[in-house]
CSV table of C-alpha atoms in Angstrom, one decimal:
chain,number,residue,atom,x,y,z
A,222,MET,CA,-6.4,79.1,-65.6
A,223,THR,CA,-6.4,77.5,-62.1
A,224,ALA,CA,-5.8,74.1,-63.7
A,225,CYS,CA,-2.8,75.6,-65.6
A,226,ARG,CA,-1.3,76.9,-62.4
A,227,VAL,CA,-1.6,73.5,-60.7
A,228,LEU,CA,0.0,71.8,-63.7
A,229,VAL,CA,3.0,74.3,-63.6
A,230,GLY,CA,3.3,73.8,-59.9
A,231,MET,CA,3.5,70.0,-60.3
A,232,LEU,CA,6.1,70.3,-63.0
A,233,ILE,CA,8.3,72.5,-60.8
A,234,PHE,CA,7.9,70.1,-57.9
A,235,PHE,CA,9.0,67.1,-59.9
A,236,LEU,CA,11.5,68.6,-62.3
A,237,VAL,CA,13.5,71.0,-60.2
A,238,PRO,CA,16.6,69.2,-58.9
A,239,ILE,CA,17.2,68.8,-55.2
A,240,VAL,CA,20.6,70.4,-54.6
A,241,SER,CA,21.1,69.9,-50.8
A,242,GLN,CA,20.2,67.7,-48.0
A,243,ALA,CA,18.5,69.1,-45.0
A,244,GLY,CA,20.3,69.5,-41.6
A,245,PHE,CA,23.9,69.7,-42.8
A,246,GLY,CA,26.3,72.5,-41.8
A,247,VAL,CA,29.7,73.5,-40.5
A,248,SER,CA,30.6,75.1,-37.1
A,249,PRO,CA,32.3,77.5,-36.8
A,250,PRO,CA,31.9,78.8,-40.3
A,251,SER,CA,35.1,80.9,-40.3
A,252,ILE,CA,38.7,81.0,-39.3
A,253,LYS,CA,40.1,84.5,-38.5
A,254,GLU,CA,43.6,85.2,-37.2
A,255,SER,CA,45.3,88.6,-37.3
A,256,SER,CA,48.6,88.0,-35.6
A,257,LEU,CA,50.4,85.5,-37.9
A,258,VAL,CA,54.0,86.0,-39.0
A,259,ALA,CA,56.1,84.4,-41.7
A,260,GLY,CA,56.6,80.7,-40.6
A,261,SER,CA,53.5,80.6,-38.4
A,262,HIS,CA,51.6,77.3,-38.0
A,263,LEU,CA,47.9,77.4,-37.3
A,264,THR,CA,45.5,74.5,-36.8
A,265,LYS,CA,41.7,75.0,-36.2
A,266,THR,CA,39.1,72.3,-35.9
A,267,ILE,CA,35.8,72.7,-37.8
A,268,TYR,CA,32.9,70.4,-37.0
A,269,LEU,CA,30.7,69.0,-39.8
A,270,VAL,CA,27.2,68.7,-38.3
A,271,GLN,CA,24.3,66.6,-39.7
A,272,SER,CA,20.9,66.2,-38.1
A,273,GLU,CA,20.3,62.6,-39.5
A,274,PRO,CA,23.5,60.6,-39.6
A,275,ASP,CA,21.8,57.4,-40.6
A,276,LYS,CA,24.3,56.4,-43.3
A,277,PRO,CA,28.0,57.0,-44.2
A,278,LEU,CA,28.6,60.3,-45.9
A,279,ASP,CA,31.4,60.6,-48.5
A,280,MET,CA,32.9,64.1,-48.5
A,281,VAL,CA,35.1,66.1,-51.0
A,282,VAL,CA,37.0,69.2,-50.0
A,283,LEU,CA,38.0,72.1,-52.3
A,284,VAL,CA,40.1,75.2,-51.6
A,285,ASP,CA,39.2,78.4,-53.4
A,286,SER,CA,42.0,81.0,-53.1
A,287,LYS,CA,44.1,83.0,-55.5
A,288,ASP,CA,47.2,83.1,-53.4
A,289,ILE,CA,47.2,80.8,-50.3
A,290,SER,CA,45.8,77.4,-51.5
A,291,GLU,CA,49.2,75.8,-51.0
A,292,TRP,CA,49.3,77.0,-47.4
A,293,ILE,CA,46.2,75.1,-46.4
A,294,SER,CA,46.2,71.3,-45.7
A,295,PHE,CA,43.8,68.8,-44.1
A,296,GLU,CA,44.8,66.1,-41.7
A,297,LYS,CA,42.1,63.8,-43.1
A,298,GLY,CA,42.8,64.7,-46.7
A,299,THR,CA,40.5,66.1,-49.4
A,300,ALA,CA,38.3,63.0,-49.7
A,301,PHE,CA,37.0,61.2,-46.6
A,302,THR,CA,33.9,59.5,-45.2
A,303,ILE,CA,31.9,60.5,-42.2
A,304,PRO,CA,30.8,57.2,-40.6
A,305,ALA,CA,27.2,56.5,-40.0
A,306,GLY,CA,25.9,57.6,-36.6
A,307,VAL,CA,28.4,60.5,-36.2
A,308,GLN,CA,26.4,63.7,-35.8
A,309,GLN,CA,29.4,66.0,-35.2
A,310,TYR,CA,32.6,65.2,-37.2
A,311,ALA,CA,35.8,66.9,-36.2
A,312,PHE,CA,37.8,68.2,-39.2
A,313,PRO,CA,41.1,70.0,-38.5
A,314,ILE,CA,42.3,72.6,-41.0
A,315,THR,CA,46.0,73.6,-40.9
A,316,ILE,CA,47.5,76.8,-42.3
A,317,GLN,CA,51.3,76.8,-42.7
A,318,VAL,CA,52.6,80.3,-43.5
A,319,PRO,CA,55.8,80.1,-45.6
A,320,LYS,CA,58.9,81.6,-44.0
A,321,ASP,CA,59.2,83.9,-47.1
A,322,ALA,CA,55.6,85.0,-47.1
A,323,ASP,CA,54.9,88.7,-47.8
A,324,LEU,CA,53.1,90.8,-45.2
A,325,GLY,CA,49.5,91.3,-46.0
A,326,VAL,CA,45.9,90.2,-45.6
A,327,TYR,CA,44.9,86.9,-47.2
A,328,GLN,CA,41.5,85.2,-47.8
A,329,ALA,CA,40.4,81.7,-48.8
A,330,TYR,CA,37.3,79.5,-48.9
A,331,VAL,CA,37.1,75.9,-48.0
A,332,ARG,CA,34.2,74.1,-49.6
A,333,MET,CA,33.1,70.8,-48.1
A,334,ASN,CA,30.6,68.9,-50.2
A,335,THR,CA,29.1,65.5,-50.2
A,336,ALA,CA,30.4,63.4,-53.1
A,337,PRO,CA,27.7,63.6,-55.8
A,338,LYS,CA,25.6,60.5,-56.1
A,339,SER,CA,22.6,59.6,-58.2
A,340,ALA,CA,19.2,59.7,-56.8
A,341,ASP,CA,18.4,56.6,-58.9
A,342,ALA,CA,19.7,54.6,-56.0
A,343,ASP,CA,16.8,55.8,-53.9
A,344,GLY,CA,14.3,55.5,-56.7
A,345,GLY,CA,14.5,59.1,-57.7
A,346,SER,CA,14.8,60.9,-61.0
A,347,GLY,CA,18.6,60.6,-61.4
A,348,VAL,CA,19.4,64.1,-60.3
A,349,SER,CA,22.6,64.5,-58.4
A,350,ILE,CA,22.1,65.1,-54.7
A,351,THR,CA,24.7,67.0,-52.7
A,352,ALA,CA,25.1,68.7,-49.4
A,353,GLY,CA,27.8,71.2,-48.5
A,354,GLY,CA,29.3,73.7,-46.1
A,355,LEU,CA,31.6,76.7,-46.6
A,356,VAL,CA,34.4,77.9,-44.3
A,357,SER,CA,35.8,81.3,-44.9
A,358,ILE,CA,39.5,82.0,-43.9
A,359,ASP,CA,40.7,85.5,-43.2
A,360,ILE,CA,44.3,85.8,-42.0
A,361,THR,CA,46.8,88.7,-41.6
A,362,VAL,CA,50.6,88.1,-41.9
A,363,GLY,CA,52.5,90.8,-40.0
A,364,ASP,CA,55.9,91.3,-38.4
A,365,ASN,CA,54.8,91.3,-34.7
A,366,VAL,CA,56.3,88.2,-33.1
A,367,VAL,CA,54.3,87.0,-30.1
A,368,LYS,CA,55.9,84.3,-28.0
A,369,VAL,CA,53.4,83.2,-25.3
A,370,PHE,CA,52.9,79.7,-23.9
A,371,ARG,CA,52.0,78.0,-20.7
A,372,ILE,CA,52.3,74.6,-19.1
A,373,ALA,CA,48.9,73.1,-19.2
A,374,GLY,CA,49.7,69.8,-17.5
A,375,LEU,CA,52.4,67.6,-15.9
A,376,LYS,CA,52.3,63.8,-15.4
A,377,ILE,CA,54.9,61.5,-13.9
A,378,ARG,CA,54.3,58.2,-15.7
A,379,ASP,CA,54.6,54.7,-14.2
A,380,ILE,CA,57.5,52.8,-15.7
A,381,ARG,CA,59.2,49.4,-15.7
A,382,SER,CA,62.4,48.5,-13.9
A,383,GLY,CA,65.3,49.4,-16.2
A,384,GLN,CA,63.5,52.4,-17.7
A,385,LYS,CA,64.2,56.0,-17.1
A,386,PRO,CA,61.8,58.2,-15.1
A,387,THR,CA,59.4,59.7,-17.6
A,388,VAL,CA,57.3,62.9,-17.5
A,389,ASP,CA,54.6,64.1,-19.9
A,390,VAL,CA,54.6,67.9,-20.2
A,391,THR,CA,51.5,69.5,-22.0
A,392,ILE,CA,52.4,72.8,-23.5
A,393,ALA,CA,49.7,75.3,-24.7
A,394,ASN,CA,51.3,77.7,-27.2
A,395,THR,CA,49.1,80.7,-27.8
A,396,GLY,CA,51.8,82.7,-29.6
A,397,ASN,CA,52.5,83.0,-33.3
A,398,VAL,CA,55.9,81.3,-33.3
A,399,PRO,CA,57.1,77.9,-32.0
A,400,ALA,CA,57.8,77.9,-28.3
A,401,GLY,CA,58.4,75.8,-25.3
A,402,PRO,CA,60.1,75.7,-21.9
A,403,ARG,CA,63.9,76.0,-21.6
A,404,ALA,CA,64.6,73.1,-19.2
A,405,ALA,CA,63.1,70.6,-16.7
A,406,SER,CA,64.5,68.9,-13.6
A,407,PHE,CA,63.6,65.7,-11.8
A,408,GLU,CA,64.3,64.7,-8.3
A,409,LEU,CA,63.8,61.0,-7.1
A,410,PHE,CA,62.8,60.2,-3.6
A,411,ASN,CA,62.2,56.9,-1.7
A,412,LYS,CA,58.7,55.6,-1.2
A,413,PHE,CA,58.3,57.7,1.9
A,414,GLY,CA,59.4,60.9,0.2
A,415,ASN,CA,62.0,61.8,2.8
A,416,VAL,CA,65.2,60.6,1.2
A,417,ARG,CA,66.5,61.9,-2.1
A,418,LEU,CA,67.9,59.1,-4.3
A,419,GLY,CA,68.8,60.9,-7.5
A,420,TYR,CA,68.6,64.1,-9.6
A,421,ALA,CA,68.6,64.7,-13.4
A,422,GLU,CA,67.8,67.6,-15.7
A,423,THR,CA,67.3,68.1,-19.4
A,424,GLU,CA,67.2,71.0,-21.9
A,425,ASP,CA,66.2,68.7,-24.8
A,426,ILE,CA,62.6,69.8,-25.0
A,427,GLU,CA,60.7,70.0,-28.3
A,428,GLU,CA,59.1,73.3,-29.1
A,429,VAL,CA,55.3,73.3,-29.8
A,430,PRO,CA,54.0,74.9,-33.1
A,431,SER,CA,52.2,78.2,-32.8
A,432,PHE,CA,48.5,78.3,-31.9
A,433,SER,CA,48.5,74.6,-30.7
A,434,GLU,CA,48.6,72.4,-27.6
A,435,GLU,CA,50.8,69.3,-27.5
A,436,THR,CA,52.3,66.9,-25.0
A,437,VAL,CA,56.0,66.2,-25.1
A,438,ARG,CA,57.6,63.3,-23.2
A,439,LEU,CA,60.8,63.8,-21.2
A,440,LYS,CA,63.1,61.1,-20.0
A,441,PHE,CA,65.5,61.7,-17.1
A,442,PRO,CA,68.6,59.4,-16.8
A,443,ILE,CA,69.4,59.2,-13.1
A,444,GLY,CA,72.4,57.0,-13.4
A,445,PHE,CA,71.2,53.7,-11.8
A,446,ARG,CA,68.6,51.0,-12.2
A,447,LEU,CA,65.3,51.4,-10.3
A,448,THR,CA,64.0,48.3,-8.6
A,449,PRO,CA,60.3,47.6,-8.6
A,450,GLY,CA,58.3,49.6,-6.1
A,451,ASP,CA,56.8,53.0,-5.3
A,452,TYR,CA,58.8,56.2,-5.4
A,453,TRP,CA,58.2,59.9,-5.1
A,454,GLY,CA,59.1,62.1,-8.1
A,455,TYR,CA,59.4,65.9,-8.0
A,456,VAL,CA,59.5,67.6,-11.5
A,457,LYS,CA,60.0,71.3,-12.2
A,458,VAL,CA,59.7,73.0,-15.6
A,459,TYR,CA,61.6,76.3,-16.2
A,460,GLY,CA,61.0,79.2,-18.6
A,461,GLU,CA,63.5,81.4,-20.4
A,462,THR,CA,64.5,83.3,-17.3
A,463,ASN,CA,65.0,80.1,-15.3
A,464,LYS,CA,61.7,80.8,-13.4
A,465,VAL,CA,59.7,77.7,-12.4
A,466,MET,CA,56.6,77.7,-14.6
A,467,GLN,CA,55.1,74.5,-13.2
A,468,GLU,CA,56.0,71.8,-10.7
A,469,LEU,CA,54.6,68.5,-9.5
A,470,LYS,CA,55.5,66.1,-6.6
A,471,THR,CA,53.7,62.8,-6.6
A,472,VAL,CA,54.1,59.1,-6.3
A,473,PHE,CA,54.8,56.9,-9.3
A,474,ASN,CA,55.3,53.1,-9.6
A,475,VAL,CA,58.2,51.1,-11.0
A,476,GLY,CA,56.9,47.7,-12.2
A,477,GLU,CA,58.7,44.4,-12.9
A,478,PRO,CA,60.8,44.4,-16.1
A,479,ILE,CA,59.4,42.7,-19.1
A,480,GLY,CA,60.8,40.8,-22.1
A,481,PHE,CA,64.5,40.9,-22.7
A,482,ALA,CA,64.9,43.4,-19.9
A,483,ALA,CA,63.6,40.9,-17.4
A,484,LEU,CA,66.0,38.3,-18.7
A,485,ILE,CA,68.9,40.7,-18.3
A,486,ALA,CA,67.8,41.5,-14.8
A,487,ALA,CA,67.5,37.8,-13.9
A,488,VAL,CA,71.2,37.2,-14.9
A,489,GLY,CA,72.7,40.3,-13.4
A,490,GLY,CA,72.0,43.5,-15.2
A,491,ILE,CA,74.7,44.9,-17.6
A,492,GLY,CA,77.1,42.1,-16.7
A,493,GLY,CA,74.4,39.6,-17.5
A,494,SER,CA,73.7,41.2,-20.8
A,495,ILE,CA,77.4,40.9,-21.8
A,496,ALA,CA,77.4,37.3,-20.7
A,497,LEU,CA,74.3,36.6,-22.8
A,498,GLY,CA,75.9,38.3,-25.8
A,499,VAL,CA,79.1,36.2,-25.5
A,500,GLY,CA,77.1,33.1,-25.0
A,501,ALA,CA,75.1,33.8,-28.2
A,502,VAL,CA,78.2,34.3,-30.2
A,503,VAL,CA,79.8,31.1,-29.0
A,504,LEU,CA,76.6,29.2,-29.7
A,505,VAL,CA,76.5,30.5,-33.3
A,506,PHE,CA,80.1,29.5,-33.9
A,507,ALA,CA,79.5,26.1,-32.5
A,508,LEU,CA,76.5,25.5,-34.7
A,509,ALA,CA,78.5,26.7,-37.8
A,510,ILE,CA,81.4,24.3,-37.0
A,511,PHE,CA,79.0,21.4,-36.5
A,512,PHE,CA,77.2,22.2,-39.8
A,513,ILE,CA,80.6,22.3,-41.7
A,514,ARG,CA,81.7,19.0,-40.3
A,515,PHE,CA,78.4,17.4,-41.0
A,516,ARG,CA,78.5,18.4,-44.7
A,517,LYS,CA,82.1,17.0,-45.0
A,518,ARG,CA,80.8,13.6,-44.0
């Protein structure tokens, strides 16, 4: 009887297929959002975690849902490879609620599995070996519009002579509709910060999608060409009520022009560029006349 039990145990050990690899999972395992509205855009990052990332891992993604499969997309597609050596792999999941979506509660499951491969490659029995993780999605689409955002960062960028003063504005939108500041202004001062040289403002600011943080780049035409050197810049960002949301005063550098801009600067700015253009046209016509006369000979 004992020998029979041992035999059965050995058969189970060798014949039962291995269906997963140890040390693989997803974090966090769920996406929950109860304040979406029609047209909302939501992106969350899930991390695929493996304890022994000693080789590349081919992954396949499947969406299981009866009504919102088309709302869900993946920046890296539904088939991708986790490189060897990567223990935590970032995988963004985006949910785009249609503008005509009905109010209600919706659910979906995102299954992330390793692409099946034969164990024969490792000298096994030929049984398919897979590992996987599951992310549950629970969202509520309502009619409560929430417009909330903040300025998470400001940076006055170094530029080249001939370029416009440039500011990077980082906007963190925690609301459920696209949002962003109403306007921004830029004051230019000399290198000592005590003489104002110019002023510009803009209302052309891109809105940031709901539940996301992005950096938008603003350019301020001040009406004249900046020569190389250090300057002070003073930028303000305004909300809907014209209240200053964030401001920054700091030094930035204007470097030497490069490429064609340097050539224009060398021959006199805009007048030089016109002269270069006229000269190029004259040269083309001269070469054309020479070529025609040469062929007649």
